[in-house]
């Protein structure tokens, strides 16, 4: 067992941990980043599968994600815009397949008016609740004790309006069933993206991608940190006092003054803390859980939908694949579609064997794009639920009632141990931008304490 000494030990080489490590090192503190996997990046993972470059994890960058955009500029990474020329497709409650332009679903006038009305209410709530301290809002308790589904039912009798508005947060963001999280949690999701209207606007939220893949962010940050990043080192135990901490991984022990747990909160309890964490932290960590979504990649010889005047963007709360997009790589002659199967739909298809699951998912893509969608040359499912060091996708959120009950203490350090990940972010919550923001803030908090 190698033993080393550093000012700060960082557990997890995702965007958040590597950002914190970079800031700390730039300020003259010595660091060691211990990563469980044999690669850096965590939920950012760009790989080549059967000759096709795929973004297995996070990929999109939106204009409000200024911390991520700044990092991309610093690392000299270029972006390209998602293909969006042509019409989109919506499949309604009646099973009708409709082509449309713009960001308003082609629903009947009454449903459209209800959707508009709900969006106005949710924009107002997002603005008033905010992303920074949703638990401190006067209506926090009330909104955290009602499910997102119940809130929708209370606010409209129009089922299709409810299903569509519900989708923007449940299937598309938190990737949990609508009855499994609160209205407050849904409003936080909207506030963290700037507004509910931003969530509805896919041209905003899914704006750009990084040429060569978003995993280059952690790869380049790790490259700059050099020998301070240790792979294949799952941290099993943290022994701490008020002002010192020892991180024990499989092949290395790091003695430090501070530790940063830069892992998703659902994995906090995988580490043995000595002494045990305070009671309320133990309680809170049991209420932070990861959603589940299958990201499906289907690569075709050509982007055939474009010839048909389609952008590739499709939506339906009534389909197995609830949303899909043209995800063709920069200057790639082949065409790639990316689709998503969320929460209970994912549970259901994971009970099938791989062949039956693929057939069900391709049938759903064909319902939107026609029979040509049945024959991809490369087909791949990102299955984050079976990744030991993540256990779901995209990120964690509180179960019912947890945000108002515990939110205020989610980031408070325990002695020398700090917490850093996208799951704890205000702006950029659950996104790479949030991971980077929290990484900067955590480093800043340690620097301030160290220099005081
Ligand atoms: P992570 O990336 O999870 O990093 C944590 C690291 O800790 C991992 O490397 C893990 O291996 C390591 N670790 C865990 N336990 C231990 C231990 N005990 N010891 C040592 N190491 C440990 N965001 C966007 O902005 N845009 C998108 O388009 C987008 N799409 C997504 C699609 C998918 C399929 C997924 C999964 C996520 C997506 N996200 C997206 C979310 C985004 O990827 C994450 O929010 C972000 O990457 C999280 O970064 P992080 O550093 O907080 O955590």
mmCIF file of C-alpha atoms in Angstrom, residues 72-433:
data_model
loop_
_atom_site.group_PDB
_atom_site.id
_atom_site.type_symbol
_atom_site.label_atom_id
_atom_site.label_comp_id
_atom_site.label_asym_id
_atom_site.label_seq_id
_atom_site.Cartn_x
_atom_site.Cartn_y
_atom_site.Cartn_z
ATOM 1 C CA UNK A 72 -14.464 24.861 -22.705
ATOM 2 C CA UNK A 73 -12.808 28.141 -23.697
ATOM 3 C CA UNK A 74 -9.949 27.654 -21.214
ATOM 4 C CA UNK A 75 -9.361 24.135 -22.519
ATOM 5 C CA UNK A 76 -9.627 25.350 -26.140
ATOM 6 C CA UNK A 77 -12.471 22.986 -26.974
ATOM 7 C CA UNK A 78 -14.768 23.912 -29.874
ATOM 8 C CA UNK A 79 -18.509 23.329 -30.121
ATOM 9 C CA UNK A 80 -20.975 22.739 -32.942
ATOM 10 C CA UNK A 81 -24.739 23.252 -33.088
ATOM 11 C CA UNK A 82 -27.262 20.434 -32.936
ATOM 12 C CA UNK A 83 -28.914 19.855 -36.337
ATOM 13 C CA UNK A 84 -32.385 21.414 -36.152
ATOM 14 C CA UNK A 85 -33.451 22.324 -39.687
ATOM 15 C CA UNK A 86 -36.826 21.014 -40.774
ATOM 16 C CA UNK A 87 -39.921 19.839 -38.992
ATOM 17 C CA UNK A 88 -40.284 17.986 -35.687
ATOM 18 C CA UNK A 89 -42.724 15.149 -34.924
ATOM 19 C CA UNK A 90 -45.212 14.804 -32.093
ATOM 20 C CA UNK A 91 -47.321 11.727 -31.343
ATOM 21 C CA UNK A 92 -50.408 12.663 -29.334
ATOM 22 C CA UNK A 93 -52.649 10.874 -26.874
ATOM 23 C CA UNK A 94 -54.850 9.726 -29.745
ATOM 24 C CA UNK A 95 -51.793 8.152 -31.410
ATOM 25 C CA UNK A 96 -51.818 10.760 -34.173
ATOM 26 C CA UNK A 97 -48.442 11.454 -35.793
ATOM 27 C CA UNK A 98 -48.051 15.175 -36.591
ATOM 28 C CA UNK A 99 -45.217 17.187 -38.131
ATOM 29 C CA UNK A 100 -44.746 20.682 -36.715
ATOM 30 C CA UNK A 101 -42.376 23.650 -36.601
ATOM 31 C CA UNK A 102 -41.266 25.731 -33.627
ATOM 32 C CA UNK A 103 -41.286 24.661 -29.988
ATOM 33 C CA UNK A 104 -45.063 24.338 -29.411
ATOM 34 C CA UNK A 105 -46.477 20.840 -29.668
ATOM 35 C CA UNK A 106 -49.244 20.505 -32.317
ATOM 36 C CA UNK A 107 -52.036 19.786 -29.841
ATOM 37 C CA UNK A 108 -55.668 20.982 -30.033
ATOM 38 C CA UNK A 109 -56.344 24.614 -29.116
ATOM 39 C CA UNK A 110 -57.676 23.841 -25.653
ATOM 40 C CA UNK A 111 -54.640 21.718 -24.732
ATOM 41 C CA UNK A 112 -52.276 24.345 -26.160
ATOM 42 C CA UNK A 113 -53.941 27.042 -24.030
ATOM 43 C CA UNK A 114 -53.675 24.859 -20.927
ATOM 44 C CA UNK A 115 -50.003 24.170 -21.599
ATOM 45 C CA UNK A 116 -49.346 27.894 -22.040
ATOM 46 C CA UNK A 117 -51.194 28.662 -18.806
ATOM 47 C CA UNK A 118 -49.220 26.054 -16.843
ATOM 48 C CA UNK A 119 -45.930 27.315 -18.283
ATOM 49 C CA UNK A 120 -46.741 30.853 -17.074
ATOM 50 C CA UNK A 121 -47.546 29.563 -13.552
ATOM 51 C CA UNK A 122 -44.379 27.457 -13.477
ATOM 52 C CA UNK A 123 -42.207 30.309 -14.775
ATOM 53 C CA UNK A 124 -43.528 32.494 -11.954
ATOM 54 C CA UNK A 125 -42.952 29.779 -9.371
ATOM 55 C CA UNK A 126 -39.429 29.105 -10.670
ATOM 56 C CA UNK A 127 -38.610 32.784 -10.445
ATOM 57 C CA UNK A 128 -40.007 33.178 -6.965
ATOM 58 C CA UNK A 129 -38.560 29.928 -5.522
ATOM 59 C CA UNK A 130 -35.164 30.285 -7.246
ATOM 60 C CA UNK A 131 -32.421 27.684 -7.493
ATOM 61 C CA UNK A 132 -30.192 28.757 -4.622
ATOM 62 C CA UNK A 133 -32.322 28.069 -1.548
ATOM 63 C CA UNK A 134 -35.625 26.505 -2.633
ATOM 64 C CA UNK A 135 -36.035 25.114 0.900
ATOM 65 C CA UNK A 136 -36.165 28.656 2.312
ATOM 66 C CA UNK A 137 -39.179 29.737 0.235
ATOM 67 C CA UNK A 138 -42.367 30.375 2.293
ATOM 68 C CA UNK A 139 -44.194 27.720 0.220
ATOM 69 C CA UNK A 140 -41.345 25.181 0.374
ATOM 70 C CA UNK A 141 -43.065 22.778 2.790
ATOM 71 C CA UNK A 142 -46.344 22.895 0.928
ATOM 72 C CA UNK A 143 -44.745 22.353 -2.509
ATOM 73 C CA UNK A 144 -42.478 19.606 -1.183
ATOM 74 C CA UNK A 145 -45.364 17.614 0.275
ATOM 75 C CA UNK A 146 -47.231 17.294 -3.018
ATOM 76 C CA UNK A 147 -46.004 15.126 -5.887
ATOM 77 C CA UNK A 148 -45.328 16.592 -9.313
ATOM 78 C CA UNK A 149 -48.185 14.454 -10.633
ATOM 79 C CA UNK A 150 -50.598 15.692 -7.942
ATOM 80 C CA UNK A 151 -49.578 19.307 -8.607
ATOM 81 C CA UNK A 152 -50.362 18.822 -12.308
ATOM 82 C CA UNK A 153 -53.707 17.197 -11.485
ATOM 83 C CA UNK A 154 -54.573 20.061 -9.150
ATOM 84 C CA UNK A 155 -53.741 22.633 -11.772
ATOM 85 C CA UNK A 156 -55.415 21.204 -14.881
ATOM 86 C CA UNK A 157 -57.996 18.623 -15.881
ATOM 87 C CA UNK A 158 -56.535 18.418 -19.356
ATOM 88 C CA UNK A 159 -54.722 15.078 -19.450
ATOM 89 C CA UNK A 160 -52.603 15.749 -22.527
ATOM 90 C CA UNK A 161 -51.464 19.149 -21.181
ATOM 91 C CA UNK A 162 -50.564 17.425 -17.910
ATOM 92 C CA UNK A 163 -48.663 14.632 -19.673
ATOM 93 C CA UNK A 164 -46.680 17.061 -21.808
ATOM 94 C CA UNK A 165 -45.815 19.508 -19.037
ATOM 95 C CA UNK A 166 -45.046 16.556 -16.755
ATOM 96 C CA UNK A 167 -42.635 15.119 -19.304
ATOM 97 C CA UNK A 168 -40.356 18.171 -19.387
ATOM 98 C CA UNK A 169 -39.314 17.528 -15.776
ATOM 99 C CA UNK A 170 -40.049 13.843 -15.093
ATOM 100 C CA UNK A 171 -39.082 11.740 -18.119
ATOM 101 C CA UNK A 172 -36.774 14.383 -19.617
ATOM 102 C CA UNK A 173 -34.869 15.656 -16.573
ATOM 103 C CA UNK A 174 -35.189 13.943 -13.187
ATOM 104 C CA UNK A 175 -35.908 10.588 -14.923
ATOM 105 C CA UNK A 176 -38.186 9.455 -12.100
ATOM 106 C CA UNK A 177 -41.931 8.798 -12.245
ATOM 107 C CA UNK A 178 -44.041 11.913 -11.634
ATOM 108 C CA UNK A 179 -45.374 10.491 -8.375
ATOM 109 C CA UNK A 180 -41.858 9.934 -6.982
ATOM 110 C CA UNK A 181 -40.688 13.526 -6.492
ATOM 111 C CA UNK A 182 -42.222 16.765 -5.322
ATOM 112 C CA UNK A 183 -43.479 19.875 -7.054
ATOM 113 C CA UNK A 184 -40.717 21.793 -5.213
ATOM 114 C CA UNK A 185 -38.095 19.495 -6.757
ATOM 115 C CA UNK A 186 -39.638 20.071 -10.207
ATOM 116 C CA UNK A 187 -39.568 23.839 -9.675
ATOM 117 C CA UNK A 188 -35.903 23.665 -8.609
ATOM 118 C CA UNK A 189 -35.158 21.853 -11.885
ATOM 119 C CA UNK A 190 -36.800 24.688 -13.840
ATOM 120 C CA UNK A 191 -35.192 27.451 -11.747
ATOM 121 C CA UNK A 192 -31.752 25.885 -12.179
ATOM 122 C CA UNK A 193 -32.162 26.126 -15.971
ATOM 123 C CA UNK A 194 -33.257 29.793 -15.762
ATOM 124 C CA UNK A 195 -37.013 29.194 -16.193
ATOM 125 C CA UNK A 196 -39.589 26.545 -17.019
ATOM 126 C CA UNK A 197 -39.814 28.028 -20.519
ATOM 127 C CA UNK A 198 -36.139 27.140 -21.024
ATOM 128 C CA UNK A 199 -36.880 23.469 -20.240
ATOM 129 C CA UNK A 200 -39.599 23.464 -22.883
ATOM 130 C CA UNK A 201 -37.336 24.992 -25.522
ATOM 131 C CA UNK A 202 -35.107 22.203 -26.837
ATOM 132 C CA UNK A 203 -33.250 24.647 -29.063
ATOM 133 C CA UNK A 204 -32.083 26.325 -25.855
ATOM 134 C CA UNK A 205 -31.493 23.369 -23.575
ATOM 135 C CA UNK A 206 -29.943 21.087 -26.216
ATOM 136 C CA UNK A 207 -28.022 23.730 -28.094
ATOM 137 C CA UNK A 208 -24.435 22.685 -28.714
ATOM 138 C CA UNK A 209 -22.020 19.756 -28.464
ATOM 139 C CA UNK A 210 -18.253 19.601 -28.156
ATOM 140 C CA UNK A 211 -16.350 18.518 -31.251
ATOM 141 C CA UNK A 212 -14.643 15.249 -30.318
ATOM 142 C CA UNK A 213 -16.838 14.726 -27.252
ATOM 143 C CA UNK A 214 -17.540 16.302 -23.853
ATOM 144 C CA UNK A 215 -15.341 13.802 -22.004
ATOM 145 C CA UNK A 216 -12.422 15.861 -23.268
ATOM 146 C CA UNK A 217 -13.198 18.289 -20.419
ATOM 147 C CA UNK A 218 -12.263 15.821 -17.644
ATOM 148 C CA UNK A 219 -9.573 14.231 -19.809
ATOM 149 C CA UNK A 220 -7.786 17.564 -20.308
ATOM 150 C CA UNK A 221 -8.252 18.657 -16.696
ATOM 151 C CA UNK A 222 -6.754 15.321 -15.582
ATOM 152 C CA UNK A 223 -3.901 15.641 -18.065
ATOM 153 C CA UNK A 224 -3.019 19.026 -16.571
ATOM 154 C CA UNK A 225 -3.078 17.500 -13.072
ATOM 155 C CA UNK A 226 -0.660 14.776 -14.263
ATOM 156 C CA UNK A 227 0.575 12.381 -11.577
ATOM 157 C CA UNK A 228 -1.884 13.742 -9.024
ATOM 158 C CA UNK A 229 -4.702 11.622 -10.501
ATOM 159 C CA UNK A 230 -4.805 7.968 -9.427
ATOM 160 C CA UNK A 231 -7.078 5.565 -11.354
ATOM 161 C CA UNK A 232 -8.508 2.237 -10.139
ATOM 162 C CA UNK A 233 -8.538 3.578 -6.568
ATOM 163 C CA UNK A 234 -12.022 3.261 -5.088
ATOM 164 C CA UNK A 235 -11.968 4.976 -1.689
ATOM 165 C CA UNK A 236 -13.348 2.560 0.910
ATOM 166 C CA UNK A 237 -12.760 4.442 4.155
ATOM 167 C CA UNK A 238 -12.354 8.014 5.417
ATOM 168 C CA UNK A 239 -10.861 8.418 8.912
ATOM 169 C CA UNK A 240 -11.145 11.984 10.105
ATOM 170 C CA UNK A 241 -10.707 14.416 12.979
ATOM 171 C CA UNK A 242 -11.693 18.101 12.987
ATOM 172 C CA UNK A 243 -8.688 19.076 10.913
ATOM 173 C CA UNK A 244 -7.230 15.981 9.266
ATOM 174 C CA UNK A 245 -8.437 13.138 7.123
ATOM 175 C CA UNK A 246 -7.031 9.878 5.793
ATOM 176 C CA UNK A 247 -8.532 8.390 2.634
ATOM 177 C CA UNK A 248 -7.960 4.682 2.235
ATOM 178 C CA UNK A 249 -8.344 3.298 -1.265
ATOM 179 C CA UNK A 250 -7.488 -0.144 -2.635
ATOM 180 C CA UNK A 251 -3.821 0.567 -3.376
ATOM 181 C CA UNK A 252 -3.105 3.953 -1.845
ATOM 182 C CA UNK A 253 -3.618 5.848 1.416
ATOM 183 C CA UNK A 254 -3.671 9.648 1.346
ATOM 184 C CA UNK A 255 -3.218 11.699 4.514
ATOM 185 C CA UNK A 256 -4.594 15.212 4.037
ATOM 186 C CA UNK A 257 -6.008 18.251 5.782
ATOM 187 C CA UNK A 258 -9.231 18.241 3.767
ATOM 188 C CA UNK A 259 -11.209 15.783 1.648
ATOM 189 C CA UNK A 260 -13.735 16.431 -1.114
ATOM 190 C CA UNK A 261 -16.315 13.737 -1.775
ATOM 191 C CA UNK A 262 -16.860 14.505 -5.476
ATOM 192 C CA UNK A 263 -19.186 11.559 -6.099
ATOM 193 C CA UNK A 264 -22.950 11.484 -6.628
ATOM 194 C CA UNK A 265 -24.787 11.585 -3.251
ATOM 195 C CA UNK A 266 -26.350 8.125 -3.740
ATOM 196 C CA UNK A 267 -22.791 6.750 -3.365
ATOM 197 C CA UNK A 268 -21.835 8.596 -0.161
ATOM 198 C CA UNK A 269 -22.770 5.624 1.977
ATOM 199 C CA UNK A 270 -20.454 3.336 0.004
ATOM 200 C CA UNK A 271 -17.621 4.800 2.083
ATOM 201 C CA UNK A 272 -16.977 3.804 5.687
ATOM 202 C CA UNK A 273 -16.588 7.041 7.712
ATOM 203 C CA UNK A 274 -14.718 6.894 11.009
ATOM 204 C CA UNK A 275 -16.216 8.375 13.098
ATOM 205 C CA UNK A 276 -19.635 7.868 11.471
ATOM 206 C CA UNK A 277 -21.220 10.949 9.871
ATOM 207 C CA UNK A 278 -23.646 13.001 11.992
ATOM 208 C CA UNK A 279 -27.147 11.553 12.313
ATOM 209 C CA UNK A 280 -28.860 14.054 9.997
ATOM 210 C CA UNK A 281 -26.355 13.443 7.196
ATOM 211 C CA UNK A 282 -27.010 9.701 7.482
ATOM 212 C CA UNK A 283 -30.725 10.374 7.253
ATOM 213 C CA UNK A 284 -30.443 12.831 4.388
ATOM 214 C CA UNK A 285 -28.238 10.588 2.266
ATOM 215 C CA UNK A 286 -30.943 7.911 2.305
ATOM 216 C CA UNK A 287 -33.329 10.329 0.597
ATOM 217 C CA UNK A 288 -31.079 11.293 -2.323
ATOM 218 C CA UNK A 289 -31.547 8.859 -5.172
ATOM 219 C CA UNK A 290 -30.541 8.593 -8.810
ATOM 220 C CA UNK A 291 -33.073 8.535 -11.616
ATOM 221 C CA UNK A 292 -32.914 6.020 -14.436
ATOM 222 C CA UNK A 293 -32.882 6.595 -18.179
ATOM 223 C CA UNK A 294 -31.582 4.561 -21.107
ATOM 224 C CA UNK A 295 -29.809 6.719 -23.676
ATOM 225 C CA UNK A 296 -30.215 4.905 -26.994
ATOM 226 C CA UNK A 297 -27.835 5.526 -29.890
ATOM 227 C CA UNK A 298 -28.805 4.417 -33.413
ATOM 228 C CA UNK A 299 -26.348 5.136 -36.243
ATOM 229 C CA UNK A 300 -27.481 4.924 -39.899
ATOM 230 C CA UNK A 301 -25.585 5.055 -43.214
ATOM 231 C CA UNK A 302 -27.118 8.522 -43.785
ATOM 232 C CA UNK A 303 -29.293 10.938 -41.777
ATOM 233 C CA UNK A 304 -32.293 9.737 -43.834
ATOM 234 C CA UNK A 305 -34.833 11.863 -41.927
ATOM 235 C CA UNK A 306 -33.184 15.060 -43.201
ATOM 236 C CA UNK A 307 -34.043 14.137 -46.829
ATOM 237 C CA UNK A 308 -37.643 13.953 -45.670
ATOM 238 C CA UNK A 309 -37.498 17.529 -44.317
ATOM 239 C CA UNK A 310 -37.255 16.417 -40.686
ATOM 240 C CA UNK A 311 -35.011 17.896 -38.012
ATOM 241 C CA UNK A 312 -34.862 14.602 -36.136
ATOM 242 C CA UNK A 313 -36.515 16.134 -33.052
ATOM 243 C CA UNK A 314 -39.462 14.045 -31.835
ATOM 244 C CA UNK A 315 -41.586 13.954 -28.666
ATOM 245 C CA UNK A 316 -44.372 11.917 -27.168
ATOM 246 C CA UNK A 317 -45.282 11.142 -23.557
ATOM 247 C CA UNK A 318 -47.163 8.155 -25.044
ATOM 248 C CA UNK A 319 -44.171 6.441 -26.666
ATOM 249 C CA UNK A 320 -41.535 4.166 -25.120
ATOM 250 C CA UNK A 321 -38.922 6.589 -26.482
ATOM 251 C CA UNK A 322 -40.352 9.852 -25.129
ATOM 252 C CA UNK A 323 -37.910 12.140 -26.995
ATOM 253 C CA UNK A 324 -35.225 11.727 -29.665
ATOM 254 C CA UNK A 325 -32.920 13.980 -31.659
ATOM 255 C CA UNK A 326 -30.495 14.110 -34.547
ATOM 256 C CA UNK A 327 -27.206 13.417 -32.802
ATOM 257 C CA UNK A 328 -24.965 13.183 -35.856
ATOM 258 C CA UNK A 329 -21.327 13.877 -35.053
ATOM 259 C CA UNK A 330 -19.551 16.924 -36.443
ATOM 260 C CA UNK A 331 -18.836 16.462 -40.179
ATOM 261 C CA UNK A 332 -19.890 12.796 -40.076
ATOM 262 C CA UNK A 333 -21.587 11.532 -43.282
ATOM 263 C CA UNK A 334 -23.481 8.948 -41.229
ATOM 264 C CA UNK A 335 -26.593 9.935 -39.326
ATOM 265 C CA UNK A 336 -27.091 9.300 -35.612
ATOM 266 C CA UNK A 337 -30.312 9.423 -33.641
ATOM 267 C CA UNK A 338 -30.303 9.575 -29.873
ATOM 268 C CA UNK A 339 -33.455 8.618 -27.974
ATOM 269 C CA UNK A 340 -34.382 8.259 -24.313
ATOM 270 C CA UNK A 341 -36.376 5.643 -22.391
ATOM 271 C CA UNK A 342 -37.060 6.833 -18.865
ATOM 272 C CA UNK A 343 -38.002 5.632 -15.365
ATOM 273 C CA UNK A 344 -40.706 2.914 -15.287
ATOM 274 C CA UNK A 345 -40.462 2.438 -19.065
ATOM 275 C CA UNK A 346 -36.776 1.684 -18.597
ATOM 276 C CA UNK A 347 -37.575 -0.756 -15.760
ATOM 277 C CA UNK A 348 -40.009 -2.548 -18.030
ATOM 278 C CA UNK A 349 -37.682 -2.995 -21.007
ATOM 279 C CA UNK A 350 -34.799 -3.995 -18.747
ATOM 280 C CA UNK A 351 -36.934 -6.981 -17.742
ATOM 281 C CA UNK A 352 -36.794 -8.134 -21.369
ATOM 282 C CA UNK A 353 -33.750 -9.755 -22.965
ATOM 283 C CA UNK A 354 -31.452 -7.529 -25.017
ATOM 284 C CA UNK A 355 -32.958 -8.565 -28.349
ATOM 285 C CA UNK A 356 -36.565 -7.933 -27.300
ATOM 286 C CA UNK A 357 -35.563 -4.620 -25.711
ATOM 287 C CA UNK A 358 -33.806 -3.494 -28.895
ATOM 288 C CA UNK A 359 -36.843 -4.505 -30.976
ATOM 289 C CA UNK A 360 -39.218 -2.540 -28.700
ATOM 290 C CA UNK A 361 -37.003 0.552 -28.784
ATOM 291 C CA UNK A 362 -36.521 0.422 -32.576
ATOM 292 C CA UNK A 363 -40.296 -0.020 -33.017
ATOM 293 C CA UNK A 364 -40.755 3.169 -31.028
ATOM 294 C CA UNK A 365 -38.193 5.034 -33.167
ATOM 295 C CA UNK A 366 -39.953 3.698 -36.296
ATOM 296 C CA UNK A 367 -43.268 5.072 -35.011
ATOM 297 C CA UNK A 368 -41.725 8.517 -35.374
ATOM 298 C CA UNK A 369 -39.299 8.223 -38.316
ATOM 299 C CA UNK A 370 -40.747 5.357 -40.341
ATOM 300 C CA UNK A 371 -39.443 1.892 -41.166
ATOM 301 C CA UNK A 372 -35.930 3.068 -42.091
ATOM 302 C CA UNK A 373 -35.317 3.586 -38.373
ATOM 303 C CA UNK A 374 -35.510 -0.195 -37.890
ATOM 304 C CA UNK A 375 -32.086 -0.825 -39.434
ATOM 305 C CA UNK A 376 -29.251 1.056 -37.758
ATOM 306 C CA UNK A 377 -25.692 -0.014 -38.602
ATOM 307 C CA UNK A 378 -24.694 0.583 -34.976
ATOM 308 C CA UNK A 379 -27.075 0.269 -32.025
ATOM 309 C CA UNK A 380 -26.035 0.943 -28.425
ATOM 310 C CA UNK A 381 -27.795 1.499 -25.114
ATOM 311 C CA UNK A 382 -26.058 3.551 -22.401
ATOM 312 C CA UNK A 383 -26.884 1.528 -19.302
ATOM 313 C CA UNK A 384 -25.751 3.663 -16.356
ATOM 314 C CA UNK A 385 -27.894 1.726 -13.892
ATOM 315 C CA UNK A 386 -25.458 -1.167 -14.021
ATOM 316 C CA UNK A 387 -22.367 1.061 -13.578
ATOM 317 C CA UNK A 388 -21.195 0.393 -10.036
ATOM 318 C CA UNK A 389 -19.732 3.894 -9.588
ATOM 319 C CA UNK A 390 -22.862 5.762 -10.754
ATOM 320 C CA UNK A 391 -25.966 3.494 -10.500
ATOM 321 C CA UNK A 392 -28.407 5.448 -12.638
ATOM 322 C CA UNK A 393 -28.801 8.496 -14.890
ATOM 323 C CA UNK A 394 -28.760 11.413 -15.145
ATOM 324 C CA UNK A 395 -28.369 12.543 -11.540
ATOM 325 C CA UNK A 396 -29.730 12.432 -7.996
ATOM 326 C CA UNK A 397 -32.676 14.318 -6.571
ATOM 327 C CA UNK A 398 -34.474 14.196 -3.251
ATOM 328 C CA UNK A 399 -37.378 11.828 -2.786
ATOM 329 C CA UNK A 400 -40.710 13.315 -1.613
ATOM 330 C CA UNK A 401 -40.286 15.862 1.175
ATOM 331 C CA UNK A 402 -36.494 15.627 1.266
ATOM 332 C CA UNK A 403 -35.639 18.949 -0.340
ATOM 333 C CA UNK A 404 -37.457 21.096 2.230
ATOM 334 C CA UNK A 405 -36.407 18.836 5.094
ATOM 335 C CA UNK A 406 -32.685 18.480 4.343
ATOM 336 C CA UNK A 407 -31.776 20.775 1.432
ATOM 337 C CA UNK A 408 -30.274 23.528 3.621
ATOM 338 C CA UNK A 409 -27.626 21.124 4.954
ATOM 339 C CA UNK A 410 -26.828 19.155 1.796
ATOM 340 C CA UNK A 411 -23.493 20.915 1.227
ATOM 341 C CA UNK A 412 -22.341 21.668 4.771
ATOM 342 C CA UNK A 413 -18.937 20.078 5.439
ATOM 343 C CA UNK A 414 -18.401 17.511 8.164
ATOM 344 C CA UNK A 415 -15.113 18.433 9.879
ATOM 345 C CA UNK A 416 -12.584 18.379 7.012
ATOM 346 C CA UNK A 417 -14.924 16.589 4.551
ATOM 347 C CA UNK A 418 -16.593 18.629 1.771
ATOM 348 C CA UNK A 419 -19.213 17.557 -0.802
ATOM 349 C CA UNK A 420 -19.062 18.466 -4.479
ATOM 350 C CA UNK A 421 -21.106 17.297 -7.481
ATOM 351 C CA UNK A 422 -23.639 18.424 -10.066
ATOM 352 C CA UNK A 423 -26.353 16.962 -7.828
ATOM 353 C CA UNK A 424 -25.734 19.686 -5.226
ATOM 354 C CA UNK A 425 -25.750 22.597 -7.653
ATOM 355 C CA UNK A 426 -28.190 25.519 -7.782
ATOM 356 C CA UNK A 427 -27.649 26.898 -11.302
ATOM 357 C CA UNK A 428 -26.820 23.954 -13.555
ATOM 358 C CA UNK A 429 -28.349 21.431 -11.104
ATOM 359 C CA UNK A 430 -27.835 17.880 -12.456
ATOM 360 C CA UNK A 431 -25.731 19.223 -15.360
ATOM 361 C CA UNK A 432 -22.019 19.468 -16.139
ATOM 362 C CA UNK A 433 -22.251 23.228 -15.651
#
